[in-house]
Structures are given as structure tokens and as C-alpha cells.
mmCIF file of C-alpha atoms in Angstrom:
data_model
loop_
_atom_site.group_PDB
_atom_site.id
_atom_site.type_symbol
_atom_site.label_atom_id
_atom_site.label_comp_id
_atom_site.label_asym_id
_atom_site.label_seq_id
_atom_site.Cartn_x
_atom_site.Cartn_y
_atom_site.Cartn_z
ATOM 1 C CA MET A 1 180.992 74.701 88.699
ATOM 2 C CA THR A 2 184.384 75.785 89.973
ATOM 3 C CA PRO A 3 185.375 79.464 89.859
ATOM 4 C CA ALA A 4 187.995 78.733 87.195
ATOM 5 C CA THR A 5 185.298 77.631 84.738
ATOM 6 C CA ALA A 6 183.024 80.631 85.247
ATOM 7 C CA PRO A 7 181.781 82.396 82.088
ATOM 8 C CA GLY A 8 184.613 84.209 80.343
ATOM 9 C CA ALA A 9 187.385 82.426 82.223
ATOM 10 C CA ALA A 10 187.867 79.623 79.705
ATOM 11 C CA GLY A 11 188.848 82.071 77.000
ATOM 12 C CA ASN A 12 191.516 83.738 79.133
ATOM 13 C CA ALA A 13 195.047 83.624 77.729
ATOM 14 C CA GLU A 14 196.604 80.843 79.765
ATOM 15 C CA GLY A 15 200.147 82.126 79.510
ATOM 16 C CA GLY A 16 199.356 85.680 80.625
ATOM 17 C CA TYR A 17 197.453 84.940 83.789
ATOM 18 C CA GLU A 18 199.226 81.717 84.672
ATOM 19 C CA ALA A 19 202.574 83.471 84.972
ATOM 20 C CA VAL A 20 201.115 86.144 87.243
ATOM 21 C CA ARG A 21 199.107 83.590 89.218
ATOM 22 C CA ALA A 22 202.194 81.506 89.926
ATOM 23 C CA LYS A 23 204.161 84.548 91.039
ATOM 24 C CA VAL A 24 201.415 85.786 93.358
ATOM 25 C CA ALA A 25 200.757 82.295 94.737
ATOM 26 C CA ALA A 26 204.428 81.979 95.649
ATOM 27 C CA ARG A 27 204.157 85.204 97.633
ATOM 28 C CA PHE A 28 201.159 83.945 99.641
ATOM 29 C CA THR A 29 203.458 82.357 102.213
ATOM 30 C CA ASN A 30 201.174 83.345 105.101
ATOM 31 C CA PRO A 31 197.366 83.425 104.734
ATOM 32 C CA LEU A 32 197.290 86.599 106.860
ATOM 33 C CA ASP A 33 199.608 88.511 104.507
ATOM 34 C CA LEU A 34 198.351 89.832 101.149
ATOM 35 C CA PRO A 35 200.899 90.508 98.367
ATOM 36 C CA LYS A 36 200.291 94.088 97.289
ATOM 37 C CA GLU A 37 200.444 93.293 93.583
ATOM 38 C CA ILE A 38 196.887 91.946 93.744
ATOM 39 C CA PHE A 39 195.818 95.580 94.245
ATOM 40 C CA ALA A 40 197.856 96.942 91.317
ATOM 41 C CA ASP A 41 198.318 94.282 88.642
ATOM 42 C CA GLU A 42 196.161 94.799 85.536
ATOM 43 C CA VAL A 43 196.260 91.097 84.638
ATOM 44 C CA VAL A 44 194.950 90.167 88.093
ATOM 45 C CA TYR A 45 192.222 92.796 87.774
ATOM 46 C CA GLN A 46 191.033 91.470 84.408
ATOM 47 C CA GLU A 47 190.932 87.947 85.795
ATOM 48 C CA GLU A 48 188.878 89.186 88.770
ATOM 49 C CA LEU A 49 186.298 90.510 86.323
ATOM 50 C CA ARG A 50 186.085 87.050 84.749
ATOM 51 C CA ARG A 51 186.171 84.878 87.854
ATOM 52 C CA ILE A 52 184.306 87.079 90.331
ATOM 53 C CA PHE A 53 182.103 89.618 88.562
ATOM 54 C CA ASN A 54 181.211 87.190 85.754
ATOM 55 C CA GLY A 55 181.543 84.163 88.021
ATOM 56 C CA PRO A 56 179.383 82.322 90.585
ATOM 57 C CA PHE A 57 178.649 85.345 92.807
ATOM 58 C CA TRP A 58 175.370 87.206 93.382
ATOM 59 C CA HIS A 59 175.543 90.998 93.094
ATOM 60 C CA PRO A 60 172.977 93.514 94.436
ATOM 61 C CA VAL A 61 172.113 95.928 91.621
ATOM 62 C CA ALA A 62 168.903 97.654 92.739
ATOM 63 C CA HIS A 63 166.131 97.823 95.286
ATOM 64 C CA ARG A 64 162.469 97.680 94.352
ATOM 65 C CA ALA A 65 162.131 101.159 95.839
ATOM 66 C CA GLU A 66 164.157 102.396 92.849
ATOM 67 C CA LEU A 67 161.588 100.851 90.480
ATOM 68 C CA ARG A 68 158.518 102.719 91.643
ATOM 69 C CA GLU A 69 155.978 101.757 88.982
ATOM 70 C CA PRO A 70 155.494 99.256 86.146
ATOM 71 C CA GLY A 71 157.827 100.155 83.315
ATOM 72 C CA ALA A 72 160.420 101.686 85.638
ATOM 73 C CA PHE A 73 164.057 100.935 84.873
ATOM 74 C CA LYS A 74 167.522 101.489 86.254
ATOM 75 C CA THR A 75 170.831 101.217 84.419
ATOM 76 C CA THR A 76 173.926 100.064 86.246
ATOM 77 C CA TRP A 77 177.044 97.948 85.751
ATOM 78 C CA LEU A 78 178.331 94.545 86.788
ATOM 79 C CA GLY A 79 182.081 94.890 86.538
ATOM 80 C CA GLY A 80 182.577 95.924 82.913
ATOM 81 C CA VAL A 81 179.128 94.791 81.748
ATOM 82 C CA PRO A 82 176.315 97.387 81.381
ATOM 83 C CA LEU A 83 172.998 96.288 82.864
ATOM 84 C CA LEU A 84 169.375 97.306 82.375
ATOM 85 C CA VAL A 85 167.075 96.454 85.298
ATOM 86 C CA THR A 86 163.331 96.702 84.605
ATOM 87 C CA LEU A 87 160.002 96.277 86.378
ATOM 88 C CA GLY A 88 157.418 94.683 84.107
ATOM 89 C CA GLU A 89 153.657 95.157 84.066
ATOM 90 C CA ASP A 90 153.491 91.704 85.648
ATOM 91 C CA GLY A 91 155.396 92.955 88.712
ATOM 92 C CA GLU A 92 158.517 90.937 87.869
ATOM 93 C CA VAL A 93 161.962 92.492 88.068
ATOM 94 C CA ARG A 94 164.252 91.514 85.194
ATOM 95 C CA ALA A 95 167.848 92.281 84.352
ATOM 96 C CA PHE A 96 169.454 92.361 80.911
ATOM 97 C CA VAL A 97 172.780 93.180 79.379
ATOM 98 C CA ASN A 98 172.233 96.788 78.300
ATOM 99 C CA THR A 99 173.392 96.157 74.741
ATOM 100 C CA CYS A 100 171.512 96.108 71.455
ATOM 101 C CA THR A 101 171.697 92.562 70.091
ATOM 102 C CA HIS A 102 172.227 93.877 66.559
ATOM 103 C CA ARG A 103 175.549 95.744 66.523
ATOM 104 C CA GLY A 104 176.286 95.985 70.225
ATOM 105 C CA THR A 105 175.335 99.617 70.905
ATOM 106 C CA LEU A 106 174.662 100.707 74.496
ATOM 107 C CA LEU A 107 170.880 100.591 74.461
ATOM 108 C CA GLU A 108 169.764 102.861 77.328
ATOM 109 C CA GLN A 109 172.008 105.493 78.869
ATOM 110 C CA ARG A 110 169.610 107.234 81.243
ATOM 111 C CA ALA A 111 170.247 106.341 84.891
ATOM 112 C CA THR A 112 166.565 105.802 85.687
ATOM 113 C CA GLY A 113 163.189 106.339 84.086
ATOM 114 C CA VAL A 114 159.961 104.731 82.944
ATOM 115 C CA ALA A 115 159.683 103.144 79.521
ATOM 116 C CA ALA A 116 157.543 100.478 77.871
ATOM 117 C CA GLU A 117 160.146 100.088 75.106
ATOM 118 C CA PHE A 118 163.822 100.767 74.482
ATOM 119 C CA GLU A 119 164.972 101.949 71.060
ATOM 120 C CA CYS A 120 168.559 101.651 69.911
ATOM 121 C CA PRO A 121 169.679 104.987 68.407
ATOM 122 C CA TYR A 122 171.942 103.348 65.818
ATOM 123 C CA HIS A 123 169.451 101.447 63.598
ATOM 124 C CA ARG A 124 166.204 101.974 65.583
ATOM 125 C CA TRP A 125 165.852 98.387 66.741
ATOM 126 C CA LEU A 126 163.116 98.178 69.352
ATOM 127 C CA PHE A 127 162.860 96.055 72.521
ATOM 128 C CA ASP A 128 160.151 95.923 75.186
ATOM 129 C CA ASN A 129 160.835 96.108 78.924
ATOM 130 C CA GLN A 130 160.684 92.325 79.124
ATOM 131 C CA GLY A 131 163.665 92.140 76.777
ATOM 132 C CA CYS A 132 161.832 90.908 73.668
ATOM 133 C CA PHE A 133 162.767 92.141 70.198
ATOM 134 C CA ARG A 134 159.778 94.074 68.807
ATOM 135 C CA GLY A 135 160.881 95.210 65.394
ATOM 136 C CA ALA A 136 163.349 97.120 63.270
ATOM 137 C CA PRO A 137 163.387 99.145 60.039
ATOM 138 C CA GLY A 138 163.930 97.089 56.886
ATOM 139 C CA GLN A 139 163.093 93.804 58.567
ATOM 140 C CA ARG A 140 161.723 92.194 55.364
ATOM 141 C CA ASP A 141 165.285 92.292 53.943
ATOM 142 C CA PHE A 142 166.952 90.637 56.948
ATOM 143 C CA ARG A 143 169.053 87.552 56.350
ATOM 144 C CA ALA A 144 167.232 84.272 55.718
ATOM 145 C CA ASP A 145 168.037 82.696 59.092
ATOM 146 C CA PHE A 146 166.797 85.698 61.094
ATOM 147 C CA ASP A 147 164.610 84.655 64.046
ATOM 148 C CA ALA A 148 163.298 87.425 66.313
ATOM 149 C CA GLY A 149 163.566 85.110 69.309
ATOM 150 C CA ASP A 150 167.337 84.932 68.813
ATOM 151 C CA TYR A 151 167.642 88.696 69.229
ATOM 152 C CA ALA A 152 166.034 89.205 72.619
ATOM 153 C CA LEU A 153 168.155 91.102 75.145
ATOM 154 C CA ARG A 154 170.497 88.810 77.029
ATOM 155 C CA ALA A 155 168.916 88.077 80.403
ATOM 156 C CA LEU A 156 170.639 87.481 83.725
ATOM 157 C CA ARG A 157 169.438 85.333 86.608
ATOM 158 C CA VAL A 158 167.576 87.505 89.117
ATOM 159 C CA ALA A 159 166.678 86.831 92.757
ATOM 160 C CA GLU A 160 165.352 89.066 95.532
ATOM 161 C CA LEU A 161 165.596 89.327 99.293
ATOM 162 C CA ALA A 162 163.566 91.908 101.249
ATOM 163 C CA GLY A 163 163.240 94.044 98.123
ATOM 164 C CA LEU A 164 166.951 93.974 97.278
ATOM 165 C CA VAL A 165 167.514 92.742 93.720
ATOM 166 C CA PHE A 166 170.501 90.490 92.999
ATOM 167 C CA VAL A 167 171.863 89.222 89.682
ATOM 168 C CA THR A 168 174.440 86.705 88.554
ATOM 169 C CA ARG A 169 175.857 85.990 85.105
ATOM 170 C CA ASP A 170 176.722 82.414 86.044
ATOM 171 C CA PRO A 171 173.945 79.890 85.311
ATOM 172 C CA ALA A 172 175.579 77.442 87.721
ATOM 173 C CA ALA A 173 175.815 79.841 90.674
ATOM 174 C CA PRO A 174 174.127 78.527 93.853
ATOM 175 C CA SER A 175 170.771 79.870 94.981
ATOM 176 C CA LEU A 176 170.804 83.342 96.496
ATOM 177 C CA GLU A 177 169.939 81.990 99.952
ATOM 178 C CA ALA A 178 172.814 79.502 99.745
ATOM 179 C CA PHE A 179 175.189 82.247 98.622
ATOM 180 C CA LEU A 180 174.162 84.586 101.455
ATOM 181 C CA ALA A 181 174.025 81.813 104.092
ATOM 182 C CA GLU A 182 173.980 83.323 107.602
ATOM 183 C CA ALA A 183 174.116 86.856 106.131
ATOM 184 C CA ALA A 184 170.514 86.567 104.871
ATOM 185 C CA SER A 185 168.925 87.287 108.244
ATOM 186 C CA PRO A 186 171.032 90.393 109.082
ATOM 187 C CA LEU A 187 170.404 91.658 105.554
ATOM 188 C CA ARG A 188 166.632 91.341 105.996
ATOM 189 C CA ASP A 189 167.069 93.173 109.280
ATOM 190 C CA CYS A 190 168.846 96.080 107.549
ATOM 191 C CA MET A 191 166.078 96.242 104.950
ATOM 192 C CA LEU A 192 163.504 96.407 107.790
ATOM 193 C CA ASP A 193 162.402 92.854 106.976
ATOM 194 C CA ASP A 194 159.445 93.678 104.741
ATOM 195 C CA GLY A 195 161.361 95.465 101.992
ATOM 196 C CA ARG A 196 158.733 98.239 101.882
ATOM 197 C CA LEU A 197 161.322 100.939 101.522
ATOM 198 C CA THR A 198 161.198 104.245 99.683
ATOM 199 C CA LEU A 199 164.089 105.822 97.817
ATOM 200 C CA LEU A 200 165.298 109.068 99.366
ATOM 201 C CA GLY A 201 168.170 109.790 96.998
ATOM 202 C CA TYR A 202 171.741 109.093 95.945
ATOM 203 C CA GLN A 203 175.259 110.295 96.492
ATOM 204 C CA LYS A 204 177.954 109.108 94.094
ATOM 205 C CA VAL A 205 181.725 109.120 94.341
ATOM 206 C CA VAL A 206 184.781 107.659 92.619
ATOM 207 C CA TYR A 207 187.552 106.540 94.948
ATOM 208 C CA ARG A 208 191.125 106.342 93.702
ATOM 209 C CA THR A 209 191.606 102.826 94.936
ATOM 210 C CA ASN A 210 191.292 99.172 94.027
ATOM 211 C CA TRP A 211 187.825 97.701 94.653
ATOM 212 C CA LYS A 212 189.202 95.239 97.201
ATOM 213 C CA THR A 213 190.714 98.021 99.313
ATOM 214 C CA TYR A 214 187.391 99.859 99.280
ATOM 215 C CA PHE A 215 185.439 96.770 100.317
ATOM 216 C CA ASP A 216 187.923 95.422 102.868
ATOM 217 C CA ASN A 217 187.380 98.410 105.153
ATOM 218 C CA ASP A 218 187.738 96.644 108.526
ATOM 219 C CA PHE A 219 186.060 97.604 111.796
ATOM 220 C CA TYR A 220 189.371 97.938 113.647
ATOM 221 C CA HIS A 221 189.933 101.325 112.041
ATOM 222 C CA ALA A 222 186.586 102.991 112.778
ATOM 223 C CA PRO A 223 187.195 104.588 116.209
ATOM 224 C CA LEU A 224 190.847 105.249 115.314
ATOM 225 C CA LEU A 225 190.571 106.925 111.915
ATOM 226 C CA HIS A 226 187.209 108.646 112.085
ATOM 227 C CA THR A 227 187.204 111.849 114.116
ATOM 228 C CA GLY A 228 183.417 111.773 114.167
ATOM 229 C CA PHE A 229 183.378 108.572 116.204
ATOM 230 C CA ARG A 230 185.404 110.281 118.907
ATOM 231 C CA LEU A 231 183.609 113.630 118.807
ATOM 232 C CA LEU A 232 180.204 111.953 118.908
ATOM 233 C CA GLY A 233 181.224 109.519 121.621
ATOM 234 C CA TRP A 234 180.616 106.416 119.474
ATOM 235 C CA GLN A 235 184.040 104.802 119.713
ATOM 236 C CA GLY A 236 184.629 101.399 121.265
ATOM 237 C CA GLY A 237 181.863 99.058 122.255
ATOM 238 C CA SER A 238 181.231 95.441 121.446
ATOM 239 C CA GLY A 239 178.858 93.840 119.020
ATOM 240 C CA LYS A 240 177.657 90.617 117.497
ATOM 241 C CA VAL A 241 179.769 89.497 114.544
ATOM 242 C CA ILE A 242 178.673 86.984 111.893
ATOM 243 C CA THR A 243 180.916 85.699 109.118
ATOM 244 C CA THR A 244 179.892 83.193 106.467
ATOM 245 C CA ARG A 245 181.810 80.335 104.919
ATOM 246 C CA PRO A 246 183.097 79.937 102.349
ATOM 247 C CA VAL A 247 182.338 83.329 100.746
ATOM 248 C CA GLY A 248 183.164 85.496 103.761
ATOM 249 C CA HIS A 249 180.238 87.923 104.044
ATOM 250 C CA LEU A 250 180.665 89.995 107.200
ATOM 251 C CA CYS A 251 177.818 91.206 109.431
ATOM 252 C CA VAL A 252 178.069 93.290 112.586
ATOM 253 C CA GLU A 253 175.310 94.385 114.950
ATOM 254 C CA TYR A 254 175.925 96.725 117.868
ATOM 255 C CA GLN A 255 173.987 99.037 120.130
ATOM 256 C CA SER A 256 173.959 102.673 119.108
ATOM 257 C CA ARG A 257 175.022 105.023 121.855
ATOM 258 C CA PRO A 258 172.828 108.161 122.093
ATOM 259 C CA TYR A 259 174.696 111.357 121.434
ATOM 260 C CA VAL A 260 175.168 113.549 124.489
ATOM 261 C CA ASP A 261 175.546 117.195 123.523
ATOM 262 C CA ASN A 262 179.185 118.087 124.055
ATOM 263 C CA GLY A 263 179.198 121.285 122.034
ATOM 264 C CA TYR A 264 180.609 119.919 118.790
ATOM 265 C CA LEU A 265 177.337 120.116 116.849
ATOM 266 C CA ALA A 266 175.422 123.346 116.335
ATOM 267 C CA ASP A 267 172.246 121.322 115.767
ATOM 268 C CA THR A 268 172.125 117.978 117.565
ATOM 269 C CA SER A 269 168.927 116.894 115.804
ATOM 270 C CA VAL A 270 170.978 115.683 112.844
ATOM 271 C CA VAL A 271 172.155 112.687 114.912
ATOM 272 C CA GLU A 272 168.935 112.239 116.850
ATOM 273 C CA PHE A 273 167.369 108.763 116.801
ATOM 274 C CA ARG A 274 163.608 108.804 116.176
ATOM 275 C CA GLY A 275 162.864 105.168 115.366
ATOM 276 C CA ASP A 276 161.999 102.198 117.547
ATOM 277 C CA ASP A 277 165.095 100.027 117.026
ATOM 278 C CA ASP A 278 168.432 101.636 117.797
ATOM 279 C CA ARG A 279 170.619 98.662 116.887
ATOM 280 C CA ALA A 280 173.255 99.591 114.316
ATOM 281 C CA ARG A 281 173.953 97.039 111.604
ATOM 282 C CA VAL A 282 176.565 96.651 108.890
ATOM 283 C CA VAL A 283 176.304 93.875 106.289
ATOM 284 C CA ALA A 284 179.304 93.608 103.940
ATOM 285 C CA LEU A 285 178.391 91.286 101.057
ATOM 286 C CA ARG A 286 181.263 90.023 98.956
ATOM 287 C CA PRO A 287 182.444 90.862 96.507
ATOM 288 C CA VAL A 288 181.760 94.602 96.856
ATOM 289 C CA THR A 289 178.416 95.714 98.420
ATOM 290 C CA VAL A 290 177.915 97.289 101.850
ATOM 291 C CA VAL A 291 174.538 97.775 103.571
ATOM 292 C CA THR A 292 174.249 99.855 106.733
ATOM 293 C CA LYS A 293 171.557 100.820 109.207
ATOM 294 C CA HIS A 294 172.742 103.398 111.740
ATOM 295 C CA LEU A 295 170.366 105.572 113.748
ATOM 296 C CA ASP A 296 167.601 106.397 111.231
ATOM 297 C CA THR A 297 169.782 106.019 108.130
ATOM 298 C CA ILE A 298 169.335 103.028 105.793
ATOM 299 C CA ASN A 299 172.063 102.918 103.166
ATOM 300 C CA VAL A 300 173.020 100.509 100.374
ATOM 301 C CA ARG A 301 176.383 101.150 98.737
ATOM 302 C CA PHE A 302 176.308 99.783 95.205
ATOM 303 C CA ALA A 303 179.948 99.625 94.072
ATOM 304 C CA ARG A 304 181.582 99.058 90.708
ATOM 305 C CA PRO A 305 185.264 98.614 89.840
ATOM 306 C CA LEU A 306 186.260 101.113 87.142
ATOM 307 C CA GLY A 307 189.809 99.853 86.806
ATOM 308 C CA VAL A 308 192.626 98.446 88.833
ATOM 309 C CA ASP A 309 192.911 101.706 90.819
ATOM 310 C CA ARG A 310 189.404 103.240 90.693
ATOM 311 C CA THR A 311 186.136 102.280 92.331
ATOM 312 C CA GLU A 312 182.778 103.981 91.824
ATOM 313 C CA VAL A 313 180.276 103.822 94.681
ATOM 314 C CA HIS A 314 176.605 104.807 94.515
ATOM 315 C CA TYR A 315 175.268 105.520 97.996
ATOM 316 C CA ALA A 316 171.510 104.888 97.885
ATOM 317 C CA PHE A 317 169.495 106.075 100.899
ATOM 318 C CA PHE A 318 166.112 104.712 101.877
ATOM 319 C CA GLY A 319 163.162 105.427 104.139
ATOM 320 C CA HIS A 320 160.007 103.391 104.739
ATOM 321 C CA GLN A 321 156.536 103.600 103.243
ATOM 322 C CA ASP A 322 155.041 104.152 106.693
ATOM 323 C CA ASP A 323 157.238 107.181 107.478
ATOM 324 C CA SER A 324 155.510 110.465 108.185
ATOM 325 C CA PRO A 325 156.643 113.425 106.038
ATOM 326 C CA GLU A 326 158.547 114.778 109.048
ATOM 327 C CA TYR A 327 160.324 111.486 109.651
ATOM 328 C CA ALA A 328 161.185 111.147 105.954
ATOM 329 C CA ALA A 329 162.694 114.656 105.964
ATOM 330 C CA HIS A 330 164.727 113.725 109.052
ATOM 331 C CA ARG A 331 166.028 110.608 107.311
ATOM 332 C CA VAL A 332 167.093 112.645 104.269
ATOM 333 C CA ARG A 333 168.990 115.139 106.404
ATOM 334 C CA GLN A 334 170.634 112.480 108.546
ATOM 335 C CA ALA A 335 171.551 110.286 105.575
ATOM 336 C CA SER A 336 173.472 112.991 103.754
ATOM 337 C CA ASN A 337 175.309 114.110 106.883
ATOM 338 C CA LEU A 338 176.013 110.789 108.595
ATOM 339 C CA LEU A 339 176.950 107.949 106.223
ATOM 340 C CA GLY A 340 177.522 109.448 102.791
ATOM 341 C CA PRO A 341 180.985 109.762 101.244
ATOM 342 C CA SER A 342 181.534 112.984 103.221
ATOM 343 C CA GLY A 343 179.503 112.002 106.290
ATOM 344 C CA PHE A 344 180.431 112.695 109.888
ATOM 345 C CA ILE A 345 181.767 109.178 110.384
ATOM 346 C CA THR A 346 182.987 108.317 106.867
ATOM 347 C CA ILE A 347 184.720 111.418 105.514
ATOM 348 C CA GLU A 348 188.285 110.207 106.122
ATOM 349 C CA ASP A 349 187.857 106.974 104.145
ATOM 350 C CA ALA A 350 188.575 108.469 100.720
ATOM 351 C CA ALA A 351 191.937 109.869 101.820
ATOM 352 C CA VAL A 352 193.012 106.560 103.343
ATOM 353 C CA PHE A 353 191.871 104.555 100.292
ATOM 354 C CA ASN A 354 194.005 106.842 98.108
ATOM 355 C CA ARG A 355 197.027 106.523 100.390
ATOM 356 C CA VAL A 356 196.762 102.736 100.452
ATOM 357 C CA GLN A 357 196.607 102.616 96.650
ATOM 358 C CA LYS A 358 199.677 104.854 96.308
ATOM 359 C CA THR A 359 201.812 102.149 97.935
ATOM 360 C CA ALA A 360 200.405 99.193 95.966
ATOM 361 C CA GLY A 361 203.478 98.948 93.729
ATOM 362 C CA ASP A 362 206.137 98.639 96.432
ATOM 363 C CA ASP A 363 206.296 94.779 96.436
ATOM 364 C CA GLY A 364 205.235 94.697 100.075
ATOM 365 C CA TYR A 365 202.321 93.141 101.922
ATOM 366 C CA GLN A 366 199.071 94.159 103.537
ATOM 367 C CA ARG A 367 199.021 92.263 106.836
ATOM 368 C CA PHE A 368 196.203 91.264 109.173
ATOM 369 C CA VAL A 369 197.289 91.437 112.795
ATOM 370 C CA LYS A 370 194.632 92.377 115.348
ATOM 371 C CA GLY A 371 192.912 89.195 116.532
ATOM 372 C CA ALA A 372 193.748 87.546 113.211
ATOM 373 C CA ASP A 373 195.150 84.275 114.584
ATOM 374 C CA ARG A 374 192.095 83.341 116.644
ATOM 375 C CA PRO A 375 189.381 80.903 115.492
ATOM 376 C CA PRO A 376 186.869 82.676 113.187
ATOM 377 C CA GLU A 377 183.994 82.228 115.646
ATOM 378 C CA GLN A 378 185.898 84.474 118.074
ATOM 379 C CA ALA A 379 185.825 87.505 115.765
ATOM 380 C CA THR A 380 184.917 90.763 117.503
ATOM 381 C CA GLN A 381 183.636 94.107 116.322
ATOM 382 C CA ASN A 382 186.989 95.906 116.449
ATOM 383 C CA ASP A 383 189.483 93.385 115.068
ATOM 384 C CA GLU A 384 190.610 92.177 111.646
ATOM 385 C CA LEU A 385 189.792 88.496 112.046
ATOM 386 C CA ALA A 386 186.465 88.484 110.209
ATOM 387 C CA ASN A 387 188.056 89.926 107.056
ATOM 388 C CA THR A 388 190.415 86.970 106.670
ATOM 389 C CA ILE A 389 187.643 84.463 105.825
ATOM 390 C CA GLY A 390 186.722 86.317 102.647
ATOM 391 C CA TRP A 391 190.352 86.573 101.666
ATOM 392 C CA ALA A 392 190.738 82.803 101.966
ATOM 393 C CA TYR A 393 187.871 82.383 99.483
ATOM 394 C CA TYR A 394 189.392 85.021 97.198
ATOM 395 C CA ARG A 395 192.636 83.058 97.054
ATOM 396 C CA GLU A 396 190.689 79.909 96.154
ATOM 397 C CA VAL A 397 188.623 81.637 93.449
ATOM 398 C CA MET A 398 191.687 83.256 91.876
ATOM 399 C CA GLY A 399 193.750 80.073 92.007
ATOM 400 C CA PHE A 400 196.378 81.472 94.346
ATOM 401 C CA ASP A 401 196.157 78.417 96.614
ATOM 402 C CA HIS A 402 197.160 76.024 93.835
#
């Protein structure tokens, strides 16, 4: 299946998107220069929802640590589609469109919980946590062709890696392992290989920016923008960089540098490393998920586009089942102070995302410069080269290369 024939794309108004596509394609005169209208055009954004979020991509939506017991559920979104993720009594994780199959009401609005059944508030239709229709008032008067099997919740394909749960709406999407390619191993590494994580908590934020600007947060900027990198002595350094073709997932591994007390922190224990593996890892999975392991913090950033200029990010923080109570408490404290939306080394991102979005309507370009004209295998930790592979795939998916 090609991206253009992904679910929802066939029904797109040809005239509307084709005119915009042709205009944007004409502006892609250099593969290292991005026309800014792709960050501001509503027609482009709607087509991204069809071709990318409803297309042949896999999207992380939960971790098993968020589904702590049989019957547990989590609600989330895939682009503009509400999802209900459940853990059945059989130990299987399932994902459904979170919509009553009768009149289309949002079925479950709690963020998390435990439930054997889900009842629609509108007409009291009932579904179990395996998505099956279980009954409704007045059923003996239903239309003659009514078949309960036709009214099960709409299911999505689900696959897992190291406890991380992925979904896709495209029945022709490749296997998860094929989609992740070389990013699978670093991702397992971030999830501590066995997936036996525990949920520590969430932080949530809405950035005033396009989802692509949020995700395309290169490594070139880190020691330059973030004051915390300089104050904590973490700037510079080299690391191992992995990029995947054709999708363009980006993985970086580097050695954490122990903090030497220089007087900036009143309590240095907040950045103390207490584990047995001090490698820092970042795995950026296209289209819009970032997984990080830095010091003792394990963080998955589940992101959702809210519109052409807004992106919601749920920062989920994890520990491990073998952690002592003291170590778990340390992880909680470090997580909220280090890598959250207002963390020591991430706090400036929101301001920059906003400032980038403010200029998206000026008919200019975003340009990749640092190291960007070298072969992809020569990408380094602090350049922009690795980002360009994903952008090449984006152009193909959106039809801007045609």
C-alpha cells in the first residue's frame, strides 16, 4: 500500500489538496530547505492526519505499566481519533476506536481506570473490555437486519515491543519490527529490555506549535539553547547515532557525564546517578513519539496534534519493578525536575517552539545546515543531518516529491 491510498486518503477532495500539494512541491527546490507553509497550512495538516496518523505508521499509545491489572484501560488519541486501550482477562492488550457504534458518542472519557464493561451514556449500549457488544435497552425492537457482531467496537492492529504498545489504523502497514528497523534495539534498551516497568506518573502540556516542529527538535540545539546543559556541565560530547530508512527514526546514545558540584544546585542529589548503566539514550520515533533514558529517568513522550499550531504532549515517567522504595522515590524526584516540560534541561523548548510557530506564515524556509550535506551514515550527535532522512520520507508520503 502506498501512503496516498491509506485509509481516509481516497475520500480527500482532490482539488483542495492537489492545489496546495503542487504549490508546496514547487517550493521544495532543495531537499534541505522546508517551505514554512507545511507548518501553517490547514489543508496540509488535514492531509497529514489522513496520510500519516491514519496511514501506514505505527504509533505508541501506552505501556503495559499503565495497564496494571486485568480490566485496566487508558484513553488516548491517534490524531483526531479517540482510542480506548484495554487489558483483557486473557492478558491481551487491545485498542479500539473510543466511539459507541450506535450513534457515535464518545464511549469512555476517563483517562484511566479499571472496568469490565463500558456503557454509553446516550442510550445505555454496553460493551465489554474486549470490544464486544453486550446489550442495549429495547433490543427486541431493533431493526430486522441487526446483528450484534456488526456492532462491536472498531479494533485497531496492536503490536508490542518491550512493554510499549503500538497501534496502526492501516491494515496494510508493515510489521512493527519492519517499521522500527534499526530503532528496535535502542528502543528495547530505553525500556530496560524486559519491559518490566512501573508507572511513576505524568506531566502534560500543550505547546503552541505544529507537531512537526515539536518532534523535529534536533540535537544541534541542546548545548546552545538549554542553560541547564551548560550549568550542569553536560554540553558537547559525542555519541552513537542511528537513523533508519526510509521512515527516519532517530536514535542517539551517549555517555552521561557525572555532575560535579559547582554551586548551582542547592541539592545535588536530584541529578545523582544511582543505577548501573549511565548511558543516555534518546529514541525519536516518527511521526511524533520521543523516548528518553537519562541518568535514572525513563520517559516516554506520547504526543498528539491538536491542530495546525498546537501539540499536546503527555510525559509518562517510569521506574522498574525491581526498584527499592528509595530508588523509586529518587526516580520520581529526578523525573519531574530533569526531563519534564519544565525540567532543568528542557524548560526553554516551549518558548522556542512558540517562536518558531509565530514565523510560519512568512513564506520563508526552515533550513538544515550543520553537517546536512554529508552522507547519512556520518551523522553525529550535535548536527542536523539525521533529521533530514525523516523529512525525505515525509515529502514522499505527502506527495511533495511528485
